[in-house]
Short mmCIF file of C-alpha atoms and ligand atoms in Angstrom, two decimals:
data_model
loop_
_atom_site.label_atom_id
_atom_site.label_comp_id
_atom_site.label_asym_id
_atom_site.label_seq_id
_atom_site.Cartn_x
_atom_site.Cartn_y
_atom_site.Cartn_z
CA MET A 903 0.01 0.07 0.16
CA THR A 904 1.20 3.30 -0.62
CA SER A 905 1.83 5.98 1.95
CA ASP A 906 -0.33 8.17 0.92
CA LEU A 907 -3.08 5.36 0.90
CA ARG A 908 -1.84 4.36 4.01
CA GLN A 909 -2.31 8.11 5.31
CA ARG A 910 -5.97 8.63 4.30
CA LYS A 911 -6.69 4.94 5.57
CA LYS A 912 -5.48 6.51 9.34
CA ALA A 913 -7.31 9.38 8.97
CA ALA A 914 -10.38 7.40 8.45
CA ARG A 915 -9.62 5.00 11.11
CA ILE A 916 -9.49 7.80 13.24
CA ALA A 917 -12.81 8.93 12.70
CA LEU A 918 -14.28 5.71 13.52
CA PRO A 919 -16.21 5.46 16.98
CA THR A 920 -14.05 3.96 19.36
CA ALA A 921 -14.30 2.29 22.79
CA VAL A 922 -14.47 5.20 25.07
CA LEU A 923 -13.80 3.93 29.09
CA LEU A 924 -15.91 6.16 31.43
CA LEU A 925 -14.97 6.80 34.97
CA ILE A 926 -18.14 7.28 36.97
CA GLY A 927 -17.01 6.98 40.51
CA SER A 928 -15.36 4.09 41.09
CA ALA A 929 -16.20 1.74 38.88
CA VAL A 930 -15.28 1.97 34.72
CA VAL A 931 -17.70 1.28 32.19
CA VAL A 932 -17.14 0.48 28.93
CA GLN A 933 -19.11 2.10 26.23
CA SER A 934 -18.92 0.59 23.00
CA SER A 935 -19.65 3.38 20.81
CA ALA A 936 -19.22 7.24 21.32
CA PRO A 937 -21.42 9.77 20.98
CA ALA A 938 -21.64 10.63 16.99
CA ALA A 939 -19.30 13.36 15.63
CA ALA A 940 -20.50 16.10 14.12
CA ALA A 941 -21.46 15.66 10.56
CA GLU A 942 -19.11 17.59 8.17
CA THR A 943 -21.02 20.09 6.36
CA THR A 944 -19.00 20.04 2.65
CA LEU A 945 -18.40 17.35 0.46
CA ARG A 946 -14.19 17.74 0.72
CA ALA A 947 -14.52 17.71 4.81
CA ALA A 948 -16.73 14.32 5.01
CA ALA A 949 -14.67 12.52 2.51
CA ALA A 950 -11.95 13.07 3.99
CA LYS A 951 -13.03 12.20 7.47
CA ALA A 952 -14.36 8.75 5.23
CA GLY A 953 -10.16 8.86 4.01
CA LEU A 954 -11.44 9.57 0.01
CA PHE A 955 -11.32 12.38 -2.26
CA PHE A 956 -14.10 14.38 -3.39
CA GLY A 957 -13.04 16.06 -6.70
CA VAL A 958 -14.66 18.13 -9.60
CA ALA A 959 -13.49 19.27 -13.26
CA ALA A 960 -12.42 22.00 -13.93
CA SER A 961 -12.21 25.16 -16.50
CA PRO A 962 -10.01 28.27 -15.90
CA ASN A 963 -13.25 30.54 -16.00
CA ARG A 964 -14.63 28.58 -13.34
CA LEU A 965 -12.67 28.82 -10.63
CA TYR A 966 -15.34 30.35 -8.27
CA PRO A 967 -14.60 30.04 -4.49
CA ILE A 968 -17.35 27.01 -4.31
CA VAL A 969 -14.16 24.71 -6.46
CA GLY A 970 -11.73 25.09 -3.26
CA GLN A 971 -14.64 24.89 -0.35
CA GLU A 972 -16.61 21.65 -1.71
CA PHE A 973 -14.04 19.96 -3.68
CA SER A 974 -10.59 18.50 -2.56
CA GLN A 975 -9.12 17.60 -6.07
CA LEU A 976 -9.68 19.33 -9.69
CA THR A 977 -9.22 17.56 -13.14
CA PRO A 978 -8.84 20.19 -16.10
CA GLU A 979 -12.12 19.23 -18.46
CA ASN A 980 -10.04 20.28 -21.68
CA ASP A 981 -7.37 22.11 -20.67
CA MET A 982 -4.62 19.11 -20.15
CA LYS A 983 -6.09 17.41 -23.77
CA PRO A 984 -3.58 16.75 -26.36
CA ASP A 985 -5.77 19.57 -28.66
CA ARG A 986 -4.73 21.86 -26.09
CA ILE A 987 -1.14 21.67 -25.29
CA ALA A 988 0.37 19.11 -27.69
CA THR A 989 2.51 20.17 -30.44
CA SER A 990 2.81 17.83 -33.81
CA SER A 991 6.10 16.52 -32.60
CA GLY A 992 5.24 15.98 -28.75
CA GLY A 993 6.02 19.29 -27.34
CA LEU A 994 3.80 21.51 -25.53
CA GLN A 995 2.03 24.52 -26.01
CA ASN A 996 -1.05 26.50 -24.94
CA THR A 997 -0.51 25.54 -21.17
CA SER A 998 -1.29 28.40 -19.28
CA GLY A 999 -4.90 27.17 -18.81
CA ALA A 1000 -3.78 24.21 -17.38
CA ASP A 1001 -0.48 26.09 -15.24
CA THR A 1002 -3.96 27.78 -13.80
CA LEU A 1003 -5.71 25.29 -12.72
CA VAL A 1004 -2.43 23.22 -11.40
CA ASN A 1005 -1.79 26.59 -9.24
CA HIS A 1006 -5.43 26.63 -8.45
CA ALA A 1007 -5.51 23.31 -7.45
CA GLN A 1008 -2.25 24.14 -4.86
CA SER A 1009 -3.34 27.17 -3.45
CA ASN A 1010 -6.39 25.40 -2.34
CA ASN A 1011 -4.84 22.18 -1.33
CA MET A 1012 -6.28 20.07 -3.81
CA LEU A 1013 -4.82 17.26 -5.75
CA VAL A 1014 -4.62 17.46 -9.35
CA ARG A 1015 -5.76 14.58 -12.21
CA GLY A 1016 -3.89 15.31 -15.39
CA HIS A 1017 -6.59 14.46 -18.24
CA THR A 1018 -5.28 12.79 -20.82
CA LEU A 1019 -2.28 11.81 -22.83
CA VAL A 1020 -3.28 9.03 -24.74
CA TRP A 1021 -6.64 9.40 -26.25
CA HIS A 1022 -8.69 8.94 -29.59
CA SER A 1023 -10.25 12.04 -29.02
CA GLN A 1024 -9.13 15.20 -29.35
CA ALA A 1025 -6.11 14.92 -29.90
CA GLY A 1026 -5.59 17.72 -32.08
CA ALA A 1027 -1.97 17.98 -33.66
CA LEU A 1028 -1.00 14.42 -32.19
CA GLN A 1029 -3.85 12.61 -34.51
CA GLY A 1030 -2.12 10.32 -36.00
CA ALA A 1031 1.02 10.23 -34.71
CA SER A 1032 3.60 7.34 -33.93
CA GLN A 1033 4.41 5.98 -30.75
CA ALA A 1034 7.34 7.75 -30.51
CA THR A 1035 6.05 10.79 -30.77
CA LEU A 1036 3.55 9.95 -28.41
CA ASN A 1037 6.33 9.03 -25.77
CA THR A 1038 7.76 12.35 -26.71
CA PHE A 1039 4.54 13.89 -25.60
CA ILE A 1040 4.25 11.68 -22.43
CA GLY A 1041 7.53 12.75 -21.27
CA ASN A 1042 7.20 16.67 -21.84
CA ALA A 1043 3.49 16.45 -20.37
CA ILE A 1044 4.15 14.80 -17.30
CA ASN A 1045 7.83 16.30 -16.69
CA ARG A 1046 6.14 20.30 -16.89
CA TRP A 1047 3.96 19.41 -13.79
CA GLY A 1048 5.61 16.41 -11.68
CA SER A 1049 4.28 15.40 -8.49
CA ARG A 1050 2.06 18.67 -8.64
CA ILE A 1051 0.36 16.29 -10.57
CA ALA A 1052 -1.50 13.31 -8.72
CA TYR A 1053 -2.66 11.28 -10.91
CA TRP A 1054 -2.50 10.92 -14.96
CA ASP A 1055 -4.70 9.42 -17.17
CA VAL A 1056 -2.33 8.10 -19.61
CA VAL A 1057 -4.79 6.00 -21.45
CA ASN A 1058 -8.18 7.41 -21.64
CA GLU A 1059 -11.08 5.23 -23.49
CA ALA A 1060 -9.26 2.56 -24.95
CA LEU A 1061 -12.20 0.44 -25.67
CA GLU A 1062 -15.09 0.29 -27.98
CA ASP A 1063 -18.73 0.92 -27.37
CA ASN A 1064 -21.41 -1.60 -27.22
CA ASN A 1065 -20.08 -3.84 -25.20
CA THR A 1066 -17.66 -6.00 -27.54
CA GLY A 1067 -14.87 -5.89 -25.24
CA ARG A 1068 -12.55 -5.08 -28.08
CA ARG A 1069 -10.18 -2.17 -28.09
CA ARG A 1070 -11.00 0.53 -30.47
CA ASN A 1071 -10.26 0.65 -34.15
CA GLN A 1072 -9.03 4.23 -34.36
CA TRP A 1073 -5.54 5.64 -34.20
CA PRO A 1074 -4.12 4.99 -31.59
CA HIS A 1075 -5.35 1.43 -31.05
CA THR A 1076 -4.63 1.23 -35.27
CA MET A 1077 -1.04 1.00 -34.07
CA ASN A 1078 -1.45 -2.56 -32.32
CA ARG A 1079 -0.53 -5.85 -33.95
CA ASP A 1080 -1.18 -9.08 -32.70
CA ALA A 1081 2.00 -10.86 -33.94
CA ASN A 1082 0.90 -14.54 -32.54
CA GLY A 1083 -2.59 -14.00 -33.83
CA ASP A 1084 -4.04 -15.32 -30.56
CA GLY A 1085 -6.61 -12.67 -30.37
CA ASP A 1086 -4.76 -10.14 -27.57
CA PHE A 1087 -1.92 -7.92 -27.66
CA PHE A 1088 -0.39 -8.69 -24.36
CA ASP A 1089 2.04 -11.01 -25.47
CA ALA A 1090 5.96 -9.78 -26.02
CA GLY A 1091 5.80 -9.86 -29.90
CA ASP A 1092 2.88 -7.93 -29.91
CA THR A 1093 2.56 -4.40 -30.25
CA ASP A 1094 -0.04 -2.37 -27.88
CA VAL A 1095 -0.46 1.22 -27.47
CA ILE A 1096 -1.67 1.09 -23.96
CA ARG A 1097 1.06 -1.19 -22.48
CA ASP A 1098 4.39 0.73 -24.37
CA SER A 1099 2.38 4.42 -23.29
CA PHE A 1100 2.23 3.23 -19.70
CA ILE A 1101 6.03 1.62 -19.77
CA ARG A 1102 6.90 5.36 -21.01
CA ALA A 1103 4.83 6.65 -18.18
CA LYS A 1104 6.67 4.83 -15.96
CA GLN A 1105 10.53 5.14 -16.44
CA VAL A 1106 9.17 9.33 -16.50
CA VAL A 1107 7.86 8.52 -13.24
CA GLN A 1108 10.92 6.94 -12.20
CA ALA A 1109 13.65 8.86 -13.41
CA GLY A 1110 12.16 12.54 -12.03
CA GLY A 1111 11.69 10.54 -8.79
CA LEU A 1112 7.85 11.43 -8.89
CA THR A 1113 4.88 10.40 -6.53
CA THR A 1114 2.38 10.65 -9.28
CA LYS A 1115 0.50 7.99 -10.16
CA LEU A 1116 -0.66 6.30 -13.49
CA CYS A 1117 -3.90 5.41 -14.45
CA ILE A 1118 -5.89 3.92 -17.43
CA ASN A 1119 -9.67 5.75 -17.49
CA ASP A 1120 -13.17 4.62 -19.72
CA TYR A 1121 -16.64 4.74 -19.67
CA ASP A 1122 -19.27 2.08 -19.52
CA VAL A 1123 -16.69 0.11 -17.27
CA ASP A 1124 -18.25 0.70 -13.94
CA GLY A 1125 -20.92 -2.90 -13.33
CA LEU A 1126 -19.99 -6.38 -13.81
CA THR A 1127 -22.76 -6.61 -15.46
CA VAL A 1128 -24.78 -4.83 -17.95
CA GLN A 1129 -28.74 -3.95 -18.28
CA GLY A 1130 -30.10 -7.21 -18.14
CA GLY A 1131 -27.55 -9.05 -16.35
CA THR A 1132 -25.52 -9.05 -19.51
CA PRO A 1133 -21.17 -10.04 -18.60
CA ASN A 1134 -19.83 -6.25 -18.88
CA ARG A 1135 -17.16 -7.23 -21.64
CA LYS A 1136 -15.50 -3.41 -21.42
CA ALA A 1137 -14.88 -3.98 -17.67
CA ASP A 1138 -13.60 -7.72 -18.48
CA ALA A 1139 -11.05 -6.14 -21.15
CA LEU A 1140 -10.06 -3.34 -18.86
CA TYR A 1141 -9.44 -5.85 -15.95
CA ASP A 1142 -7.48 -8.12 -18.33
CA ILE A 1143 -5.57 -5.12 -19.17
CA VAL A 1144 -5.07 -3.77 -15.82
CA ARG A 1145 -3.94 -7.56 -14.75
CA ASN A 1146 -1.48 -8.21 -17.74
CA TYR A 1147 0.31 -4.79 -17.31
CA ARG A 1148 0.05 -4.21 -13.28
CA GLN A 1149 3.45 -3.64 -13.08
CA TYR A 1150 2.67 0.12 -15.00
CA ILE A 1151 -0.52 0.76 -13.49
CA ASP A 1152 -1.29 2.08 -10.67
CA CYS A 1153 -5.00 3.40 -10.68
CA VAL A 1154 -8.03 2.83 -12.87
CA GLY A 1155 -10.46 5.13 -13.53
CA PHE A 1156 -14.39 4.38 -13.74
CA GLN A 1157 -15.70 7.39 -15.53
CA ALA A 1158 -19.27 6.85 -13.96
CA HIS A 1159 -21.20 8.74 -16.87
CA PHE A 1160 -24.63 7.06 -15.92
CA ASN A 1161 -27.43 7.33 -18.13
CA ASP A 1162 -30.17 4.88 -19.37
CA ASN A 1163 -28.23 3.63 -22.27
CA PRO A 1164 -28.42 -0.41 -21.64
CA ASN A 1165 -24.32 -0.05 -20.91
CA SER A 1166 -24.52 3.18 -18.50
CA ILE A 1167 -26.47 2.33 -16.37
CA ILE A 1168 -25.72 1.37 -12.22
CA THR A 1169 -25.96 -1.96 -11.86
CA ASN A 1170 -25.77 -3.49 -7.92
CA ASP A 1171 -22.64 -5.25 -9.29
CA LEU A 1172 -20.94 -1.83 -9.47
CA GLN A 1173 -19.04 -2.41 -5.88
CA ALA A 1174 -18.22 -5.61 -6.19
CA ASN A 1175 -16.62 -4.88 -9.83
CA ILE A 1176 -14.70 -2.37 -7.80
CA GLN A 1177 -13.53 -4.64 -5.50
CA ARG A 1178 -12.03 -6.94 -8.08
CA PHE A 1179 -9.69 -4.07 -9.61
CA ALA A 1180 -9.09 -3.45 -5.97
CA ASP A 1181 -7.62 -7.00 -5.60
CA LEU A 1182 -5.34 -6.15 -8.04
CA GLY A 1183 -3.75 -3.81 -6.10
CA VAL A 1184 -4.35 -0.64 -7.82
CA GLU A 1185 -6.32 2.37 -6.36
CA VAL A 1186 -9.90 2.51 -7.83
CA HIS A 1187 -11.66 6.17 -8.76
CA ILE A 1188 -15.27 7.36 -9.47
CA THR A 1189 -13.63 9.51 -12.21
CA GLU A 1190 -16.16 11.83 -14.09
CA LEU A 1191 -19.27 11.02 -12.11
CA ASP A 1192 -22.65 12.47 -13.96
CA ILE A 1193 -25.69 11.12 -13.41
CA ASP A 1194 -29.08 11.56 -15.86
CA ASP A 1195 -31.94 12.81 -14.03
CA ASP A 1196 -33.53 12.75 -17.65
CA LEU A 1197 -34.46 9.38 -17.74
CA SER A 1198 -37.52 8.20 -20.31
CA ASN A 1199 -38.35 5.28 -17.81
CA ASN A 1200 -36.26 5.67 -14.52
CA ASP A 1201 -34.61 2.68 -15.47
CA ILE A 1202 -31.31 3.17 -13.76
CA GLY A 1203 -32.94 3.51 -10.39
CA THR A 1204 -34.90 4.96 -8.07
CA GLY A 1205 -34.53 8.56 -8.53
CA GLN A 1206 -30.93 11.28 -8.46
CA ALA A 1207 -30.84 11.72 -5.07
CA GLU A 1208 -30.46 7.74 -4.53
CA ASN A 1209 -28.61 6.70 -7.42
CA TYR A 1210 -25.47 8.86 -6.27
CA ARG A 1211 -25.90 7.74 -2.52
CA LYS A 1212 -25.59 4.13 -4.10
CA VAL A 1213 -22.62 5.03 -6.51
CA VAL A 1214 -20.89 6.63 -3.23
CA ARG A 1215 -21.72 3.93 -0.69
CA ALA A 1216 -19.94 1.60 -3.85
CA CYS A 1217 -17.35 3.17 -3.16
CA LEU A 1218 -17.02 3.75 0.32
CA ASN A 1219 -17.20 0.19 0.94
CA VAL A 1220 -13.91 -0.75 -0.81
CA ALA A 1221 -10.99 0.73 1.21
CA GLN A 1222 -8.74 0.90 -2.11
CA CYS A 1223 -11.63 3.15 -4.06
CA THR A 1224 -9.44 6.51 -2.69
CA GLY A 1225 -11.68 9.12 -4.72
CA ILE A 1226 -14.92 10.29 -6.50
CA THR A 1227 -15.03 13.03 -8.91
CA VAL A 1228 -18.10 14.81 -10.19
CA TRP A 1229 -17.77 16.00 -13.64
CA GLY A 1230 -18.73 19.96 -13.63
CA ILE A 1231 -20.01 21.59 -10.70
CA SER A 1232 -23.59 22.74 -12.04
CA ASP A 1233 -25.87 21.28 -14.41
CA SER A 1234 -26.28 24.17 -16.30
CA GLU A 1235 -22.88 24.14 -16.96
CA SER A 1236 -22.05 20.54 -17.74
CA TRP A 1237 -21.17 18.98 -20.98
CA ARG A 1238 -24.82 16.93 -20.76
CA SER A 1239 -27.08 19.96 -19.59
CA SER A 1240 -29.73 18.39 -20.59
CA GLU A 1241 -29.82 15.82 -18.01
CA ARG A 1242 -29.50 17.50 -15.48
CA GLY A 1243 -27.21 15.30 -13.98
CA LEU A 1244 -24.99 17.18 -11.32
CA LEU A 1245 -25.06 18.18 -7.54
CA PHE A 1246 -25.71 21.85 -7.80
CA THR A 1247 -28.40 23.94 -10.11
CA GLY A 1248 -27.43 27.68 -11.15
CA GLY A 1249 -24.38 28.85 -12.92
CA ASN A 1250 -21.47 31.51 -12.70
CA GLY A 1251 -20.52 31.11 -9.42
CA SER A 1252 -23.66 31.04 -8.03
CA TYR A 1253 -25.04 27.72 -7.13
CA GLN A 1254 -27.84 26.07 -5.38
CA LYS A 1255 -27.45 22.54 -3.70
CA LYS A 1256 -29.56 20.15 -5.20
CA ALA A 1257 -31.54 16.60 -3.71
CA ALA A 1258 -28.47 14.77 -4.31
CA TYR A 1259 -25.33 17.22 -3.14
CA HIS A 1260 -27.53 16.42 0.61
CA ALA A 1261 -27.56 12.94 -0.51
CA VAL A 1262 -23.80 12.59 -1.05
CA LEU A 1263 -23.02 14.55 1.64
CA ASP A 1264 -24.70 12.32 4.15
CA GLU A 1265 -23.57 8.96 2.14
CA LEU A 1266 -19.61 10.33 2.89
CA ASN A 1267 -20.53 11.66 6.26
CA LYS A 1268 -22.04 7.70 7.03
CA GLY A 1269 -17.99 6.97 6.55
CA ARG A 1270 -16.42 3.72 4.80
CA ASN A 1271 -18.16 -0.09 6.45
CA PRO A 1272 -15.64 -2.34 5.19
CA THR A 1273 -18.06 -5.27 7.24
CA ALA A 1274 -21.00 -4.50 5.19
CA PRO A 1275 -21.35 -7.18 2.69
CA PRO A 1276 -21.36 -6.90 -1.00
CA THR A 1277 -24.92 -6.53 -2.73
CA THR A 1278 -23.78 -9.23 -4.73
CA PRO A 1279 -20.72 -11.92 -3.96
CA PRO A 1280 -17.54 -11.17 -5.95
CA VAL A 1281 -17.40 -12.57 -9.84
CA THR A 1282 -14.54 -14.65 -11.09
CA PRO A 1283 -13.80 -12.99 -13.97
CA THR A 1284 -15.36 -14.09 -17.41
CA VAL A 1285 -12.16 -13.39 -19.44
CA PRO A 1286 -9.52 -16.06 -18.98
CA PRO A 1287 -6.42 -14.70 -18.69
CA THR A 1288 -3.57 -14.98 -21.32
CA THR A 1289 -0.89 -15.74 -19.47
CA PRO A 1290 -2.16 -18.45 -17.44
CA PRO A 1291 -0.94 -17.19 -13.75
CA VAL A 1292 -0.88 -20.52 -12.27
CA ASP A 1293 0.43 -23.77 -13.63
CA PRO A 1294 -2.60 -26.16 -14.13
CA THR A 1295 -0.86 -28.89 -12.94
CA THR A 1296 0.56 -26.51 -9.88
CA PRO A 1297 -0.69 -27.80 -6.61
CA PRO A 1298 -3.11 -26.14 -4.88
CA PRO A 1299 -1.80 -23.08 -2.74
CA PRO A 1300 0.12 -24.33 0.77
CA THR A 1301 -1.60 -24.02 3.69
CA THR A 1302 -0.59 -23.79 7.12
CA PRO A 1303 -2.91 -26.27 9.12
CA PRO A 1304 -5.15 -24.13 11.50
CA ASN A 1305 -4.18 -24.65 15.58
CA PRO A 1306 -7.78 -26.37 16.68
CA THR A 1307 -8.14 -23.76 19.68
CA THR A 1308 -7.02 -20.73 18.37
CA GLY A 1309 -4.26 -19.83 15.68
CA CYS A 1310 -4.52 -18.61 12.09
CA SER A 1311 -3.93 -20.40 8.64
CA ALA A 1312 -2.28 -18.36 5.14
CA THR A 1313 -2.78 -19.08 1.57
CA VAL A 1314 -1.36 -17.20 -1.08
CA SER A 1315 -2.71 -16.69 -4.76
CA LEU A 1316 -0.86 -14.83 -7.51
CA ASP A 1317 -1.59 -12.86 -10.11
CA SER A 1318 1.69 -13.87 -12.28
CA TRP A 1319 3.23 -12.21 -15.74
CA THR A 1320 6.76 -11.90 -16.88
CA GLY A 1321 8.99 -10.31 -14.70
CA GLY A 1322 6.79 -9.70 -12.27
CA PHE A 1323 3.68 -10.51 -9.92
CA VAL A 1324 0.70 -9.76 -7.17
CA ALA A 1325 -0.14 -11.84 -4.42
CA THR A 1326 -3.03 -12.09 -1.98
CA VAL A 1327 -2.38 -13.86 0.84
CA ARG A 1328 -5.70 -14.94 2.85
CA VAL A 1329 -5.37 -15.00 6.65
CA THR A 1330 -8.08 -17.30 8.24
CA ALA A 1331 -8.51 -17.50 12.49
CA GLY A 1332 -9.02 -20.79 13.22
CA SER A 1333 -12.08 -21.95 15.70
CA ALA A 1334 -11.00 -18.74 18.08
CA PRO A 1335 -10.90 -15.22 17.45
CA ILE A 1336 -7.34 -13.44 17.22
CA SER A 1337 -6.56 -10.04 17.56
CA GLY A 1338 -3.56 -10.01 15.77
CA TRP A 1339 -1.69 -11.91 13.29
CA SER A 1340 1.53 -12.16 11.32
CA VAL A 1341 2.69 -14.18 8.05
CA GLN A 1342 6.12 -14.97 7.29
CA LEU A 1343 6.99 -16.49 4.22
CA THR A 1344 10.03 -17.15 1.65
CA LEU A 1345 10.89 -15.49 -1.91
CA PRO A 1346 12.44 -17.65 -4.64
CA SER A 1347 16.24 -16.11 -5.28
CA GLY A 1348 15.55 -12.97 -7.72
CA ALA A 1349 12.34 -11.84 -6.44
CA SER A 1350 11.56 -8.56 -4.19
CA VAL A 1351 8.47 -7.08 -2.60
CA THR A 1352 7.86 -3.59 -4.55
CA ASN A 1353 4.75 -2.68 -2.71
CA THR A 1354 1.86 -3.74 0.31
CA TRP A 1355 -1.46 -3.20 0.91
CA ASN A 1356 -3.29 -4.10 4.06
CA ALA A 1357 0.11 -5.09 6.50
CA ASN A 1358 3.19 -3.78 7.90
CA ARG A 1359 6.25 -5.83 6.05
CA THR A 1360 9.91 -6.34 7.17
CA GLY A 1361 11.81 -7.41 4.55
CA THR A 1362 11.99 -7.32 0.83
CA SER A 1363 13.49 -10.71 -0.43
CA GLY A 1364 14.51 -13.89 1.18
CA THR A 1365 12.26 -14.39 4.27
CA VAL A 1366 9.95 -11.43 4.93
CA ARG A 1367 7.47 -10.89 7.33
CA PHE A 1368 3.83 -9.30 7.27
CA SER A 1369 1.69 -8.15 9.98
CA ASN A 1370 -1.70 -6.90 10.75
CA VAL A 1371 -2.29 -2.95 10.62
CA SER A 1372 -4.52 -1.72 13.28
CA TYR A 1373 -7.39 -2.19 11.33
CA ASN A 1374 -7.36 -6.28 10.43
CA GLY A 1375 -6.09 -8.01 13.36
CA SER A 1376 -9.19 -9.08 15.22
CA VAL A 1377 -10.40 -11.77 12.99
CA ASN A 1378 -13.67 -13.88 13.87
CA ALA A 1379 -13.34 -17.65 14.57
CA GLY A 1380 -13.35 -18.89 10.82
CA GLN A 1381 -13.53 -15.72 9.62
CA TYR A 1382 -10.58 -14.21 6.96
CA THR A 1383 -9.26 -10.91 6.54
CA GLU A 1384 -6.76 -10.29 2.85
CA PHE A 1385 -3.97 -8.39 2.56
CA GLY A 1386 -1.73 -8.37 -0.84
CA PHE A 1387 1.86 -7.67 -2.20
CA GLN A 1388 3.34 -6.78 -5.60
CA GLY A 1389 6.55 -8.01 -7.05
CA VAL A 1390 9.17 -8.09 -9.32
CA GLY A 1391 10.77 -11.65 -10.23
CA THR A 1392 9.41 -15.09 -10.03
CA ALA A 1393 7.15 -16.26 -6.64
CA THR A 1394 6.02 -19.83 -7.13
CA GLY A 1395 6.27 -22.24 -4.39
CA LEU A 1396 5.34 -19.72 -1.35
CA THR A 1397 4.85 -20.97 2.20
CA PRO A 1398 3.49 -18.77 3.98
CA VAL A 1399 3.25 -19.59 7.88
CA CYS A 1400 0.68 -18.07 10.04
CA THR A 1401 1.62 -17.07 13.95
CA ALA A 1402 -1.98 -15.46 15.84
CA SER A 1403 -1.49 -13.59 18.63
O1 G3I B 580 -14.51 26.59 -26.03
C1 G3I B 580 -15.07 26.64 -27.26
C2 G3I B 580 -15.81 27.43 -27.95
O2 G3I B 580 -14.63 28.27 -27.94
C3 G3I B 580 -16.26 27.59 -29.20
O3 G3I B 580 -16.98 28.54 -28.96
C4 G3I B 580 -17.52 26.24 -28.14
C5 G3I B 580 -18.30 26.02 -30.05
O4 G3I B 580 -18.83 24.55 -29.57
O5 G3I B 580 -16.78 25.32 -28.51
C6 G3I B 580 -16.05 25.44 -27.19
O6 G3I B 580 -15.24 24.11 -27.03
C7 G3I B 580 -15.67 22.82 -26.57
C8 G3I B 580 -15.57 22.50 -25.05
O7 G3I B 580 -16.05 21.41 -24.62
C9 G3I B 580 -15.36 23.43 -24.44
O8 G3I B 580 -16.52 23.49 -23.99
C10 G3I B 580 -15.82 21.87 -27.50
O9 G3I B 580 -16.82 22.23 -29.04
C11 G3I B 580 -16.24 20.93 -27.01
O10 G3I B 580 -16.23 19.43 -28.15
C12 G3I B 580 -15.79 20.20 -25.57
O11 G3I B 580 -16.64 19.51 -25.22
C13 G3I B 580 -15.70 18.44 -24.25
C14 G3I B 580 -15.71 17.18 -24.90
O12 G3I B 580 -14.74 16.44 -23.29
C15 G3I B 580 -15.05 16.94 -25.79
O13 G3I B 580 -14.85 15.29 -25.99
C16 G3I B 580 -16.57 18.51 -22.61
O14 G3I B 580 -16.64 20.53 -22.24
C17 G3I B 580 -16.15 17.85 -21.78
O15 G3I B 580 -16.27 17.55 -20.33
C18 G3I B 580 -15.88 16.80 -22.56
O16 G3I B 580 -14.95 15.76 -21.54
C19 G3I B 580 -14.85 14.06 -21.68
C20 G3I B 580 -13.77 13.73 -21.07
O17 G3I B 580 -12.29 14.37 -21.72
C21 G3I B 580 -13.59 11.94 -21.52
N1 G3I B 580 -14.93 10.82 -20.83
C22 G3I B 580 -15.96 11.49 -21.36
C23 G3I B 580 -16.09 13.35 -20.97
C24 G3I B 580 -17.53 13.61 -21.58
O18 G3I B 580 -17.05 13.51 -23.10
#
């Protein structure tokens, strides 16, 4: 887990009700919950308390006070797109709008999401450019703002419409080549603009020692299914991309432009879909949220405010869902004004809160609820991995036998690719509850851990020890918790040994 994510989680934990010791006379009474904390009155404050950011898409001519008051993250709606800032050779031009937005964000303690580097639309002078030119642009844009940009949308909207699960057939994806004809672009001999763009972006970030995280962003990827229960093939395709390129991709953006298109509705498996991406070890963000309030048959839910609640709750229920961004402030200033999809009415700096605003604020104030069951159980992805993560002849993951009265066991599941892996470790309590745990395992020579989430870690190679963090040490009898780590090299034959305390 990244340190800033850890800090946000820590902040969220501090906000949780805690057992309070009250001294009444000489008796000690344990009160199970603290009095309800005062509700926050802005979106950004309520979100911060819950451990996530709440952002907005903005333009330089609309930087009214509300931007810094209500929101803690800013995405340039149009001012960082290639048609604004790229020259045909991958240089930069006309960056003043983007600079204004970054400066405004910084002076209001807001994170910035850079939007966007590689996109078939609004490509401007880059339209038709080679990968080499795209790489030049990627380097120039990332270096211009450096770590002032917390998240960059490196690749935007790479997947085709209509739930086909295919890549787009427009530039820059026309550069892709499936060398061995196996139907994907993931193999070493293939050409993939997504992979090559992320590799370039990662190089730039690492060379500059930047904290910027690299994201892939798309729409109609929000649920596991689309209308009628059909699998969401676009979401599955995105999942496959993230899994295959996990070593370069830090975060996933679900645009979440919800409307009554069959592929754009809010489904009950939104949370489960967020969770499966989170389980890959990436941060998940809702990046361009707006919800149609002009529905012909109201088939995406029971009204806009309730729909907003559902989306915010789905994010809050997944710890790695670390931010929500609405695509504008008010309906009249939205790219889809007729849908009245945002949280405010009014315009030009004078805004009125809608019912949807109050619903979002209320939901944020309830905070995260990690014990809430998902609305549907997590579903195994329908798209098979192109490189099987585990050899079918490999025996099942080793398990340490649980102590019959206390103790714990641990199993590891691996998602591997050439040169790297993500391990998910499940810690299961025995027949008695445990209040803490540690897991020790030995990595093969050449393998090392680069990133850990939901656990403290000692060591990076050889024998590595993981222990619970403050919020996942207590596990009821027979229940489990999970942590994960990412690494380089090959991690086979891991034998985790679990010790409970
Ligand atoms: O600024 C010019 C103005 O001078 C001119 O008079 C006017 C005439 O049409 O156009 C103005 O530019 C428009 C620009 O928005 C600023 O308002 C463009 O025509 C218009 O095409 C552009 O639309 C943007 C759209 O992306 C373009 O694809 C929207 O504002 C913006 O909200 C939207 O954002 C995208 C995300 O980047 C990616 N995900 C989907 C999302 C919605 O389409």
